[in-house]
CSV table of C-alpha atoms and ligand atoms in Angstrom, one decimal:
chain,number,residue,atom,x,y,z
T,1,MET,CA,46.5,63.8,20.6
T,2,ILE,CA,46.4,67.8,22.1
T,3,LEU,CA,49.1,70.0,21.1
T,4,LEU,CA,51.0,71.8,23.4
T,5,ASP,CA,51.2,74.9,21.8
T,6,GLY,CA,54.1,76.8,23.8
T,7,LYS,CA,54.6,79.2,20.5
T,8,HIS,CA,50.5,80.0,20.8
T,9,VAL,CA,50.1,80.2,24.9
T,10,SER,CA,54.0,82.3,24.8
T,11,GLU,CA,52.3,84.8,22.4
T,12,GLN,CA,49.5,85.3,23.9
T,13,ARG,CA,50.9,85.7,27.4
T,14,ASN,CA,53.5,88.5,26.2
T,15,LEU,CA,51.3,90.1,24.4
T,16,GLU,CA,49.2,90.4,28.1
T,17,LEU,CA,52.9,91.1,29.5
T,18,LYS,CA,53.7,94.1,27.4
T,19,ASP,CA,49.7,95.7,29.0
T,20,LYS,CA,51.9,94.6,32.5
T,21,ILE,CA,54.7,96.9,30.9
T,22,GLU,CA,52.9,99.8,29.7
T,23,VAL,CA,50.6,100.4,33.0
T,24,ALA,CA,54.3,99.8,34.6
T,25,LYS,CA,55.7,102.4,32.4
T,26,ALA,CA,53.4,104.9,33.3
T,27,ILE,CA,54.0,105.0,37.4
T,28,TYR,CA,57.8,104.3,37.7
T,29,HIS,CA,58.2,106.5,34.7
T,30,ARG,CA,61.1,103.6,32.7
T,31,PRO,CA,60.5,100.3,31.4
T,32,PRO,CA,62.5,96.7,32.4
T,33,LYS,CA,65.5,96.4,31.6
T,34,LEU,CA,67.6,93.0,30.5
T,35,SER,CA,71.6,92.3,30.2
T,36,LEU,CA,72.1,89.8,27.6
T,37,VAL,CA,76.0,88.6,28.3
T,38,LEU,CA,77.7,86.0,26.0
T,39,VAL,CA,81.1,85.2,26.4
T,40,GLY,CA,81.9,83.3,22.6
T,41,ASP,CA,80.3,83.1,19.6
T,42,HIS,CA,78.7,79.6,19.7
T,43,PRO,CA,75.8,80.0,17.0
T,44,ALA,CA,73.2,78.1,19.4
T,45,SER,CA,73.9,80.3,21.9
T,46,LEU,CA,73.6,84.0,20.0
T,47,SER,CA,70.4,82.7,18.1
T,48,TYR,CA,69.2,82.2,21.7
T,49,VAL,CA,70.4,85.2,22.3
T,50,ARG,CA,69.1,87.5,19.4
T,51,GLY,CA,65.2,85.3,20.5
T,52,LYS,CA,65.4,86.9,24.1
T,53,ARG,CA,66.5,90.2,22.3
T,54,ARG,CA,63.6,90.1,20.6
T,55,ALA,CA,61.5,89.0,22.9
T,56,SER,CA,62.3,91.8,25.0
T,57,LYS,CA,61.1,94.4,22.5
T,58,LEU,CA,58.3,93.0,21.4
T,59,VAL,CA,56.6,93.3,25.0
T,60,GLY,CA,58.1,96.8,25.3
T,61,MET,CA,61.5,96.2,27.8
T,62,GLU,CA,64.8,97.8,27.1
T,63,SER,CA,67.3,95.2,26.5
T,64,ASP,CA,71.0,95.1,26.1
T,65,THR,CA,73.7,92.9,24.7
T,66,HIS,CA,77.1,92.6,25.9
T,67,LEU,CA,78.7,90.0,23.5
T,68,LEU,CA,82.3,88.2,24.6
T,69,PRO,CA,84.8,86.7,22.4
T,70,GLU,CA,85.7,83.9,23.8
T,71,ASN,CA,89.2,84.2,24.9
T,72,THR,CA,87.6,86.8,27.8
T,73,THR,CA,89.3,86.5,31.2
T,74,PRO,CA,88.0,85.8,34.1
T,75,GLU,CA,88.8,89.1,35.3
T,76,THR,CA,86.7,91.0,32.4
T,77,LEU,CA,83.4,88.8,33.1
T,78,ARG,CA,83.9,89.9,36.8
T,79,GLU,CA,84.1,93.6,36.1
T,80,LEU,CA,81.3,93.2,33.5
T,81,ILE,CA,78.8,91.9,35.6
T,82,THR,CA,80.2,93.5,39.0
T,83,ASN,CA,78.9,96.8,36.6
T,84,LEU,CA,75.5,95.3,35.6
T,85,ASN,CA,74.5,94.4,39.4
T,86,GLN,CA,75.6,97.9,40.2
T,87,ASP,CA,73.5,99.9,38.1
T,88,GLU,CA,70.5,101.3,38.8
T,89,THR,CA,68.7,100.9,35.5
T,90,VAL,CA,69.0,97.7,35.2
T,91,ASP,CA,66.8,95.1,36.4
T,92,GLY,CA,67.9,91.4,35.2
T,93,ILE,CA,71.1,89.7,33.9
T,94,LEU,CA,71.2,86.7,32.2
T,95,LEU,CA,74.6,85.2,31.7
T,96,GLN,CA,74.2,83.1,28.5
T,97,LEU,CA,75.7,78.8,29.6
T,98,PRO,CA,77.0,77.3,28.0
T,99,LEU,CA,80.5,79.2,29.3
T,100,PRO,CA,84.0,78.4,27.2
T,101,LYS,CA,86.0,75.7,29.7
T,102,HIS,CA,88.4,78.5,31.6
T,103,LEU,CA,85.4,80.1,32.6
T,104,ASP,CA,83.4,79.0,36.2
T,105,GLU,CA,80.1,78.1,35.8
T,106,ASP,CA,79.1,78.2,39.2
T,107,GLU,CA,80.9,81.6,40.4
T,108,PHE,CA,79.7,83.4,37.4
T,109,ILE,CA,76.2,82.3,37.8
T,110,ASN,CA,76.3,82.9,41.8
T,111,LEU,CA,78.3,86.3,41.0
T,112,ILE,CA,74.8,87.5,39.4
T,113,SER,CA,73.3,89.5,42.0
T,114,LYS,CA,70.0,87.2,43.1
T,115,ASP,CA,68.1,90.0,43.0
T,116,LYS,CA,69.0,90.5,39.1
T,117,ASP,CA,69.0,86.4,38.5
T,118,THR,CA,66.4,86.1,35.8
T,119,ASP,CA,67.5,82.9,34.8
T,120,GLY,CA,67.3,81.5,39.0
T,121,PHE,CA,69.7,80.1,38.7
T,122,HIS,CA,71.6,81.6,42.3
T,123,VAL,CA,72.5,79.0,44.6
T,124,VAL,CA,69.8,81.3,46.8
T,125,ASN,CA,67.1,81.2,44.4
T,126,GLN,CA,67.5,77.6,44.3
T,127,GLY,CA,68.0,77.4,48.1
T,128,ASN,CA,64.2,78.8,48.0
T,129,LEU,CA,63.4,77.3,45.4
T,130,TYR,CA,63.8,73.5,46.9
T,131,GLN,CA,62.7,75.4,50.5
T,132,THR,CA,59.6,76.5,48.2
T,133,LYS,CA,59.9,79.9,49.5
T,134,PRO,CA,59.1,82.7,47.0
T,135,THR,CA,61.7,83.1,44.4
T,136,VAL,CA,62.9,83.3,40.8
T,137,HIS,CA,62.1,79.7,39.4
T,138,PRO,CA,64.5,78.5,36.7
T,139,ALA,CA,62.7,80.1,33.1
T,140,THR,CA,62.4,76.5,31.9
T,141,PRO,CA,60.8,74.3,34.7
T,142,LYS,CA,58.5,77.8,35.2
T,143,GLY,CA,57.7,77.3,31.6
T,144,ILE,CA,56.3,74.2,30.9
T,145,MET,CA,54.7,75.1,34.2
T,146,THR,CA,52.2,77.7,32.8
T,147,LEU,CA,51.8,75.8,30.1
T,148,ILE,CA,50.8,73.3,32.1
T,149,ASP,CA,48.3,75.2,33.7
T,150,THR,CA,47.4,77.1,30.8
T,151,TYR,CA,45.6,73.5,28.9
T,152,ASN,CA,44.3,72.7,33.0
T,153,ILE,CA,46.5,70.0,33.1
T,154,ASP,CA,46.0,69.5,37.3
T,155,VAL,CA,48.7,66.5,37.9
T,156,LYS,CA,48.2,66.0,41.5
T,157,GLY,CA,48.7,62.8,41.9
T,158,MET,CA,50.0,61.8,39.0
T,159,HIS,CA,53.1,60.3,38.7
T,160,ALA,CA,55.5,62.3,36.6
T,161,VAL,CA,58.9,60.5,35.4
T,162,ILE,CA,61.0,63.4,34.6
T,163,VAL,CA,64.2,62.4,32.5
T,164,GLY,CA,67.1,63.7,32.9
T,165,ARG,CA,68.3,66.0,36.8
T,166,SER,CA,70.0,68.7,35.2
T,167,ALA,CA,69.7,71.9,37.9
T,168,ILE,CA,68.6,73.9,35.5
T,169,VAL,CA,66.0,72.0,34.2
T,170,GLY,CA,65.3,68.2,35.4
T,171,PHE,CA,65.5,68.5,39.5
T,172,PRO,CA,63.9,72.2,39.3
T,173,VAL,CA,61.5,70.7,36.9
T,174,ALA,CA,60.5,67.7,39.6
T,175,ARG,CA,60.5,69.7,42.3
T,176,LEU,CA,57.4,72.0,41.4
T,177,LEU,CA,55.9,69.2,40.2
T,178,MET,CA,56.1,67.3,43.8
T,179,ASP,CA,55.0,71.1,45.2
T,180,ARG,CA,51.4,70.4,43.0
T,181,GLY,CA,51.0,67.0,44.7
T,182,ALA,CA,52.7,64.7,41.7
T,183,THR,CA,54.4,62.2,42.9
T,184,ILE,CA,58.4,61.7,41.0
T,185,THR,CA,60.6,59.6,39.5
T,186,VAL,CA,63.5,61.1,38.1
T,187,CYS,CA,65.7,59.7,35.5
T,188,HIS,CA,69.5,60.0,34.7
T,189,SER,CA,71.8,58.5,31.9
T,190,LYS,CA,73.3,56.0,35.3
T,191,THR,CA,69.3,54.8,35.9
T,192,LYS,CA,69.3,50.8,34.7
T,193,ASP,CA,66.1,50.5,32.8
T,194,LEU,CA,64.9,53.7,31.8
T,195,THR,CA,61.5,52.0,30.5
T,196,TYR,CA,60.2,50.5,32.9
T,197,HIS,CA,59.9,54.1,34.6
T,198,THR,CA,58.4,55.9,31.4
T,199,LYS,CA,55.6,52.9,31.2
T,200,GLN,CA,54.5,53.5,34.6
T,201,ALA,CA,54.3,57.2,34.2
T,202,ASP,CA,50.9,59.7,33.7
T,203,LEU,CA,53.2,62.7,32.8
T,204,ILE,CA,57.0,62.3,31.3
T,205,VAL,CA,59.5,65.6,31.1
T,206,MET,CA,61.9,64.7,28.3
T,207,ALA,CA,65.5,67.1,29.0
T,208,VAL,CA,68.0,65.0,28.0
T,209,GLY,CA,69.6,66.4,25.2
T,210,ARG,CA,69.5,62.8,22.8
T,211,PRO,CA,67.2,62.9,19.6
T,212,GLU,CA,64.6,60.7,20.0
T,213,LEU,CA,65.1,58.9,22.8
T,214,LEU,CA,61.5,58.2,23.7
T,215,THR,CA,59.5,56.2,21.6
T,216,LYS,CA,55.9,54.9,21.9
T,217,ASP,CA,56.9,51.5,22.4
T,218,MET,CA,58.4,53.6,26.2
T,219,VAL,CA,55.4,55.1,27.1
T,220,LYS,CA,51.5,53.7,28.3
T,221,ASP,CA,48.4,55.3,26.6
T,222,GLY,CA,47.3,58.8,27.4
T,223,VAL,CA,50.8,59.5,28.9
T,224,ILE,CA,51.6,63.9,28.8
T,225,VAL,CA,54.5,64.5,27.1
T,226,ILE,CA,56.8,67.4,27.8
T,227,ASP,CA,59.7,67.9,25.4
T,228,VAL,CA,62.5,70.1,26.4
T,229,GLY,CA,65.9,69.1,24.5
T,230,ILE,CA,67.1,70.9,21.6
T,231,ASN,CA,69.2,68.5,19.0
T,232,ARG,CA,70.2,69.3,15.4
T,233,VAL,CA,70.1,66.5,13.5
T,234,ASP,CA,70.9,67.3,9.9
T,235,GLY,CA,70.4,70.8,9.8
T,236,LYS,CA,66.8,70.1,11.4
T,237,LEU,CA,65.5,70.2,15.3
T,238,VAL,CA,63.8,67.2,17.4
T,239,GLY,CA,63.2,67.1,20.4
T,240,ASP,CA,64.2,64.3,22.7
T,241,ALA,CA,61.1,62.2,22.1
T,242,ASN,CA,59.8,60.7,18.5
T,243,PHE,CA,57.0,63.1,18.1
T,244,ASP,CA,55.5,61.3,14.8
T,245,ASP,CA,55.9,58.2,16.3
T,246,LEU,CA,54.2,59.4,19.8
T,247,LYS,CA,51.5,61.6,18.5
T,248,ASP,CA,49.0,58.6,18.3
T,249,VAL,CA,49.3,57.5,21.8
T,250,ALA,CA,50.1,60.5,23.6
T,251,SER,CA,46.7,62.7,25.0
T,252,TYR,CA,49.1,65.8,25.2
T,253,LEU,CA,52.6,66.4,23.1
T,254,THR,CA,55.0,70.1,23.1
T,255,PRO,CA,55.7,69.5,19.5
T,256,VAL,CA,60.2,70.6,19.2
T,257,PRO,CA,60.5,73.6,17.9
T,258,GLY,CA,57.1,75.2,19.3
T,259,GLY,CA,57.1,74.3,22.4
T,260,VAL,CA,59.2,74.3,25.7
T,261,GLY,CA,61.7,76.8,23.6
T,262,PRO,CA,59.2,79.8,23.9
T,263,MET,CA,57.9,79.2,27.1
T,264,THR,CA,61.2,79.5,28.3
T,265,ILE,CA,61.9,83.3,26.2
T,266,HIS,CA,58.8,83.5,27.8
T,267,SER,CA,59.2,83.1,31.7
T,268,VAL,CA,63.0,85.2,31.4
T,269,LEU,CA,60.6,87.9,30.5
T,270,GLU,CA,58.3,87.7,33.1
T,271,ASN,CA,61.4,86.9,35.5
T,272,THR,CA,62.7,90.0,34.7
T,273,PHE,CA,59.8,92.3,34.9
T,274,GLU,CA,59.1,90.8,38.0
T,275,LEU,CA,62.8,91.6,39.1
T,276,TYR,CA,62.0,95.1,37.9
T,277,LEU,CA,59.2,95.6,40.3
T,278,LYS,CA,60.3,93.9,43.0
T,279,HIS,CA,63.3,97.1,42.3
T,280,LEU,CA,61.3,99.7,41.5
T,281,LYS,CA,59.5,98.7,45.2
T,282,LYS,CA,62.6,98.7,47.1
T,283,ASP,CA,63.3,102.3,46.0
T,284,ASN,CA,60.2,103.7,46.9
M,301,NAD,P1,72.6,68.4,30.5
M,301,NAD,O1,73.4,67.9,29.8
M,301,NAD,O2,72.9,69.0,31.8
M,301,NAD,O3,71.8,67.3,31.5
M,301,NAD,C1,71.2,65.5,30.4
M,301,NAD,C2,70.9,65.2,31.4
M,301,NAD,O4,69.8,63.8,30.7
M,301,NAD,C3,72.3,64.3,32.9
M,301,NAD,O5,71.0,64.2,33.8
M,301,NAD,C4,72.2,62.9,32.4
M,301,NAD,O6,72.2,62.1,34.0
M,301,NAD,C5,71.0,63.2,31.3
M,301,NAD,N1,71.0,61.5,30.4
M,301,NAD,C6,71.8,61.8,29.8
M,301,NAD,N2,72.2,60.4,28.9
M,301,NAD,C7,70.7,59.9,29.4
M,301,NAD,C8,70.1,58.6,28.8
M,301,NAD,N3,70.8,57.1,28.0
M,301,NAD,N4,68.9,57.6,30.2
M,301,NAD,C9,68.6,58.9,30.8
M,301,NAD,N5,68.9,59.8,31.1
M,301,NAD,C10,70.4,60.5,30.0
M,301,NAD,O7,71.4,68.5,30.0
M,301,NAD,P2,69.9,69.7,30.2
M,301,NAD,O8,71.1,71.5,30.8
M,301,NAD,O9,69.1,69.5,31.2
M,301,NAD,O10,69.2,70.4,29.0
M,301,NAD,C11,68.6,69.4,28.0
M,301,NAD,C12,68.0,68.9,27.0
M,301,NAD,O11,67.2,70.4,27.0
M,301,NAD,C13,69.5,69.1,26.0
M,301,NAD,O12,69.0,69.0,24.8
M,301,NAD,C14,68.8,71.3,26.5
M,301,NAD,O13,69.7,72.0,25.1
M,301,NAD,C15,67.2,71.7,25.9
M,301,NAD,N6,67.3,72.6,26.5
M,301,NAD,C16,65.9,73.2,26.2
M,301,NAD,C17,65.1,74.3,26.8
M,301,NAD,C18,64.3,75.0,25.9
M,301,NAD,O14,63.9,76.3,25.9
M,301,NAD,N7,63.5,74.5,25.6
M,301,NAD,C19,66.2,74.6,27.8
M,301,NAD,C20,67.5,74.3,28.4
M,301,NAD,C21,67.7,73.6,27.9
């Protein structure tokens, strides 16, 4: 089994990005800037925001963090995002999800300018993705594609089974894999016999949020497993795939932590850099 080492790959790619930022800074006289917005103090969300802030600093990007209380009104969040949209020094805006229940996620995702949408969740950017037009790709699916590319995994002709159909992971990763020539099956909570599908897969993406749902009796020998899941069990992080169980049958496998997570952060930085270049080219 070959470990798909997202931690190592993201570190290497972040170093390359740091060099690109250095060069761009000399041309444009300022670094890219990412604004992070978090409403509430959910510990996992706080740690994701801290991770993105730390990573942006490491690659030489500027960032600012807007921490708003749980009871923030829609008006206050609207005002903040509108100001960030208008702020010429801001290239990317990342609204950490989930939002508290009284705030409508769709409204705020789409309030972020599509040209500052580092997560690629804006309806226009998603529409472009589904029509295979150039656009900002959602960070986790983009990170997965970068990871498989780094290991020279050619998915053309493979049968890829994606478990999970969310708008931020399952559905867009299915699109990206299909664009590369894979044949796609998307499974979800209403799928009757998950094992029937996963047994046929050459590549499985687990994006469910159920600890260690995928086990070795559900796959064929030599399968490639990309585990997106992040679940906290007894204070420990585990994925949606049972790593110990699968390591003897899989040909490639991502660990949790250290697999898709760091690749997602890298993709957020890459997206911010791409938006910065577009932003500055438009102004010049
Ligand atoms: P979500 O809750 O929006 O979607 C979960 C999907 O799983 C749904 O489509 C649902 O139909 C499906 N599902 C639920 N139970 C199922 C079952 N028993 N069998 C088959 N399908 C089932 O979740 P999401 O936002 O897509 O995230 C999925 C997981 O990935 C979570 O653990 C999340 O924390 C993690 N995540 C990780 C990263 C990362 O960077 N590593 C990024 C985003 C999400």
